[in-house]
């Protein structure tokens, strides 16, 4: 993965699950996300819907594509621009994606708690994080004073709303996030997440077992674009690959 290509941007996991408490204790296992599961499998009621979709697609005799759990992806150019909206050159790229303007304020990255909740509950949102959450506090601050609009709840979007335990400081937020990433509970489980994203649980029976199957076009080598002769079909496939996320190359064949 590389920062030079938004469709292949580095992907990092959510490691914390508490973005609402006044204080956070990194010695408490309950504040950590379950790294043995993909984001889409963290909330049982929503997972039930994904499993039902997979089973319906698997049983559909008219379906020409392999079944999948998730129609969206955990890493895409849109997700990178969503998170880095306040930081140039990503601001300009994000506006270009929206026809020269910012997206509606309710759809912008405005709150850590809201984003985490959406990743748990929305059937269209299974995003993971990017490296900047663990090293670059500036991307959370609207230091350029962009007019990002007002949400339906009347709140103007400016700096990202941080968890209470960050004490209003983006630097403190990133410090805690990094400390959590490097903590013993995460170190003991991070290999499970690596298997889901880069390893043996990325594809095949293990991916099905762990509810980790994405649309087939997101996988490397799933389709030979050069062999598609219909220009409209080829354009559609290329747009899907570029805009809707790409699963990293499988680096490890064994757990």
Coordinates of C-alpha atoms in Angstrom, one line a residue:
X1 CA 0.0 0.0 0.0
X2 CA 1.2 3.5 -0.7
X3 CA 0.3 7.1 0.1
X4 CA 0.9 7.9 -3.6
X5 CA -2.3 6.2 -4.7
X6 CA -5.6 7.0 -2.9
X7 CA -7.1 3.7 -4.1
X8 CA -4.2 1.8 -2.5
X9 CA -3.8 3.9 0.7
X10 CA -2.4 2.3 3.8
X11 CA -5.1 0.9 6.1
X12 CA -5.0 0.8 9.9
X13 CA -7.5 -0.8 12.3
X14 CA -9.9 0.8 14.7
X15 CA -8.4 -0.4 18.0
X16 CA -10.6 1.4 20.5
X17 CA -14.3 1.1 20.9
X18 CA -15.0 3.9 23.5
X19 CA -15.3 7.4 22.1
X20 CA -17.8 8.8 24.7
X21 CA -16.3 8.4 28.1
X22 CA -14.6 11.1 30.2
X23 CA -11.7 8.9 31.0
X24 CA -10.2 5.9 29.2
X25 CA -8.3 3.1 30.9
X26 CA -6.1 1.2 28.4
X27 CA -5.7 -1.6 31.0
X28 CA -9.4 -2.3 30.6
X29 CA -10.0 -4.9 27.8
X30 CA -13.6 -3.6 27.4
X31 CA -12.3 -0.3 25.7
X32 CA -10.7 -2.3 22.8
X33 CA -12.3 -3.3 19.6
X34 CA -12.5 -7.1 18.8
X35 CA -9.6 -7.5 16.3
X36 CA -10.6 -11.1 15.4
X37 CA -13.6 -9.7 13.5
X38 CA -13.9 -7.3 10.5
X39 CA -15.7 -4.0 11.2
X40 CA -18.8 -5.4 9.5
X41 CA -19.1 -8.3 12.0
X42 CA -18.7 -6.2 15.2
X43 CA -22.4 -5.5 15.7
X44 CA -24.5 -8.7 15.8
X45 CA -27.8 -7.2 14.6
X46 CA -26.2 -5.7 11.5
X47 CA -24.1 -8.8 10.9
X48 CA -27.3 -10.8 10.7
X49 CA -28.3 -8.7 7.7
X50 CA -25.0 -9.2 6.0
X51 CA -25.2 -13.0 6.5
X52 CA -28.7 -13.0 5.1
X53 CA -27.5 -11.1 2.0
X54 CA -24.6 -13.5 1.5
X55 CA -26.9 -16.6 1.8
X56 CA -29.5 -15.1 -0.6
X57 CA -26.8 -14.3 -3.2
X58 CA -25.3 -17.8 -2.8
X59 CA -28.7 -19.4 -3.4
X60 CA -29.6 -17.2 -6.4
X61 CA -29.3 -19.3 -9.5
X62 CA -29.4 -16.2 -11.7
X63 CA -26.5 -14.5 -9.9
X64 CA -23.4 -14.4 -12.1
X65 CA -21.1 -13.0 -9.4
X66 CA -19.8 -14.7 -6.2
X67 CA -21.8 -14.0 -3.0
X68 CA -20.4 -11.4 -0.6
X69 CA -21.2 -10.0 2.8
X70 CA -20.3 -6.3 2.2
X71 CA -21.2 -4.1 -0.8
X72 CA -18.9 -1.3 0.5
X73 CA -15.3 -1.6 1.6
X74 CA -13.0 -0.8 4.5
X75 CA -10.5 1.1 2.3
X76 CA -11.2 3.3 -0.7
X77 CA -10.2 6.7 -2.1
X78 CA -13.5 8.1 -0.9
X79 CA -12.7 7.0 2.7
X80 CA -9.3 8.6 2.6
X81 CA -10.7 11.9 1.4
X82 CA -13.5 11.6 4.0
X83 CA -11.0 11.5 6.8
X84 CA -8.4 14.0 5.4
X85 CA -11.0 16.6 4.3
X86 CA -9.4 19.4 6.3
X87 CA -5.9 18.8 5.0
X88 CA -4.7 19.9 1.6
X89 CA -4.3 18.6 -1.1
X90 CA -7.1 16.3 0.0
X91 CA -9.5 19.2 0.6
X92 CA -9.3 20.1 -3.1
X93 CA -9.5 16.4 -4.2
X94 CA -12.6 15.9 -1.9
X95 CA -14.3 18.9 -3.4
X96 CA -13.5 17.7 -6.9
X97 CA -15.2 14.4 -6.1
X98 CA -18.3 16.3 -5.0
X99 CA -18.5 18.5 -8.1
X100 CA -16.5 21.4 -6.8
X101 CA -18.2 21.8 -3.4
X102 CA -18.1 20.1 0.0
X103 CA -20.5 17.3 0.7
X104 CA -23.6 17.9 2.9
X105 CA -22.4 18.6 6.5
X106 CA -24.2 15.5 7.9
X107 CA -22.1 13.3 5.6
X108 CA -18.7 14.9 6.5
X109 CA -16.2 13.6 9.1
X110 CA -17.3 15.7 12.0
X111 CA -17.2 13.5 15.1
X112 CA -15.3 10.4 16.3
X113 CA -18.2 9.1 18.2
X114 CA -20.6 9.5 15.2
X115 CA -18.1 7.8 12.8
X116 CA -17.6 4.9 15.2
X117 CA -21.3 4.5 15.7
X118 CA -21.9 4.6 11.9
X119 CA -19.2 1.9 11.4
X120 CA -21.1 -0.3 13.8
X121 CA -24.7 0.3 12.7
X122 CA -24.9 1.4 9.1
X123 CA -25.1 -1.3 6.5
X124 CA -23.2 1.0 4.1
X125 CA -20.3 1.8 6.3
X126 CA -17.6 -0.7 7.3
X127 CA -14.5 1.6 7.0
X128 CA -11.3 1.0 8.9
X129 CA -8.9 3.9 9.7
X130 CA -5.8 5.4 8.1
X131 CA -2.3 5.9 9.6
X132 CA -2.9 9.6 10.4
X133 CA -5.1 8.6 13.3
X134 CA -1.9 7.4 15.0
X135 CA 0.6 10.0 14.0
X136 CA -0.9 13.3 12.6
X137 CA -3.2 15.4 14.9
X138 CA -3.3 18.3 12.4
X139 CA -5.8 16.4 10.1
X140 CA -8.4 16.7 12.9
X141 CA -8.3 20.5 13.0
X142 CA -9.9 22.9 10.6
X143 CA -6.9 25.2 10.7
X144 CA -7.6 26.6 7.2
X145 CA -11.0 27.7 8.3
X146 CA -13.0 25.9 5.6
X147 CA -16.7 26.5 5.7
X148 CA -18.0 23.0 6.0
X149 CA -21.6 23.8 6.7
X150 CA -24.1 23.0 9.5
X151 CA -25.5 19.6 10.4
X152 CA -29.2 19.0 10.8
X153 CA -28.8 19.1 14.6
X154 CA -27.7 22.7 14.3
X155 CA -24.0 22.1 14.9
X156 CA -21.5 23.8 12.6
X157 CA -18.8 21.5 11.3
X158 CA -15.3 22.7 12.1
X159 CA -12.7 20.7 14.0
X160 CA -13.5 17.1 14.4
X161 CA -15.4 16.5 17.7
X162 CA -13.1 14.4 19.8
X163 CA -13.9 11.9 22.6
X164 CA -14.2 13.6 26.1
X165 CA -11.1 11.6 27.2
X166 CA -9.0 13.6 24.7
X167 CA -9.6 16.8 26.7
X168 CA -10.2 18.8 23.6
X169 CA -6.7 18.2 22.3
X170 CA -6.0 16.5 18.9
X171 CA -2.5 15.8 20.1
X172 CA -3.8 14.1 23.2
X173 CA -6.2 12.1 21.1
X174 CA -3.5 10.9 18.8
X175 CA -1.2 10.1 21.7
X176 CA -3.8 7.9 23.3
X177 CA -4.7 6.2 20.0
X178 CA -1.0 5.4 19.4
X179 CA -0.6 4.2 23.0
X180 CA -3.6 1.9 22.4
X181 CA -2.2 0.6 19.1
X182 CA 1.1 -0.3 20.8
X183 CA -0.6 -1.7 24.0
X184 CA -0.3 -5.3 25.1
X185 CA -4.0 -6.2 24.4
X186 CA -3.6 -5.0 20.7
X187 CA -0.2 -6.6 20.3
X188 CA -1.7 -9.9 21.4
X189 CA -4.5 -9.7 18.8
X190 CA -3.2 -7.7 15.9
X191 CA -2.2 -10.8 14.0
X192 CA -5.9 -11.7 13.8
X193 CA -6.7 -8.4 12.0
X194 CA -3.7 -8.8 9.7
X195 CA -5.1 -12.2 8.7
X196 CA -8.4 -10.6 7.8
X197 CA -6.8 -7.8 5.7
X198 CA -3.6 -9.2 4.4
X199 CA -3.6 -12.9 5.1
X200 CA -5.3 -16.3 5.1
X201 CA -8.7 -15.0 6.2
X202 CA -8.9 -12.5 3.4
X203 CA -10.4 -14.9 0.9
X204 CA -11.6 -18.5 0.7
X205 CA -13.4 -20.6 3.3
X206 CA -11.8 -18.8 6.2
X207 CA -13.1 -15.5 4.9
X208 CA -16.6 -16.9 4.7
X209 CA -16.3 -18.4 8.2
X210 CA -15.2 -15.0 9.6
X211 CA -17.8 -13.0 7.7
X212 CA -15.1 -11.2 5.7
X213 CA -16.2 -11.5 2.0
X214 CA -16.4 -8.4 -0.1
X215 CA -17.5 -7.8 -3.7
X216 CA -15.4 -9.9 -6.0
X217 CA -14.1 -6.9 -8.0
X218 CA -12.3 -5.6 -4.9
X219 CA -9.9 -8.5 -5.0
X220 CA -6.6 -8.5 -6.9
X221 CA -6.7 -10.4 -10.1
X222 CA -10.5 -11.1 -9.9
X223 CA -11.2 -9.8 -13.4
X224 CA -9.1 -9.3 -16.5
X225 CA -10.0 -5.8 -17.5
X226 CA -8.0 -6.1 -20.8
X227 CA -10.2 -9.0 -21.8
X228 CA -13.4 -7.0 -21.6
X229 CA -14.3 -5.9 -25.1
X230 CA -17.5 -3.9 -24.4
X231 CA -16.3 -0.3 -23.7
X232 CA -19.3 0.5 -21.4
X233 CA -18.8 -2.7 -19.4
X234 CA -15.1 -2.0 -19.1
X235 CA -15.6 1.5 -18.0
X236 CA -18.1 0.3 -15.3
X237 CA -15.7 -2.3 -14.0
X238 CA -12.8 0.2 -13.9
X239 CA -15.0 2.7 -12.1
X240 CA -16.0 0.1 -9.5
X241 CA -12.4 -0.8 -8.9
X242 CA -11.2 2.8 -8.6
X243 CA -14.1 4.2 -6.5
X244 CA -15.4 1.4 -4.3
X245 CA -12.3 0.1 -2.7
X246 CA -9.6 -2.5 -3.3
X247 CA -8.6 -5.3 -1.0
X248 CA -4.8 -5.4 -0.4
X249 CA -2.7 -8.1 -2.1
X250 CA -2.7 -11.3 0.0
X251 CA 0.7 -11.4 1.7
X252 CA 0.3 -14.4 3.9
X253 CA -1.1 -17.8 2.9
X254 CA -1.1 -19.2 6.4
X255 CA -2.5 -17.8 9.7

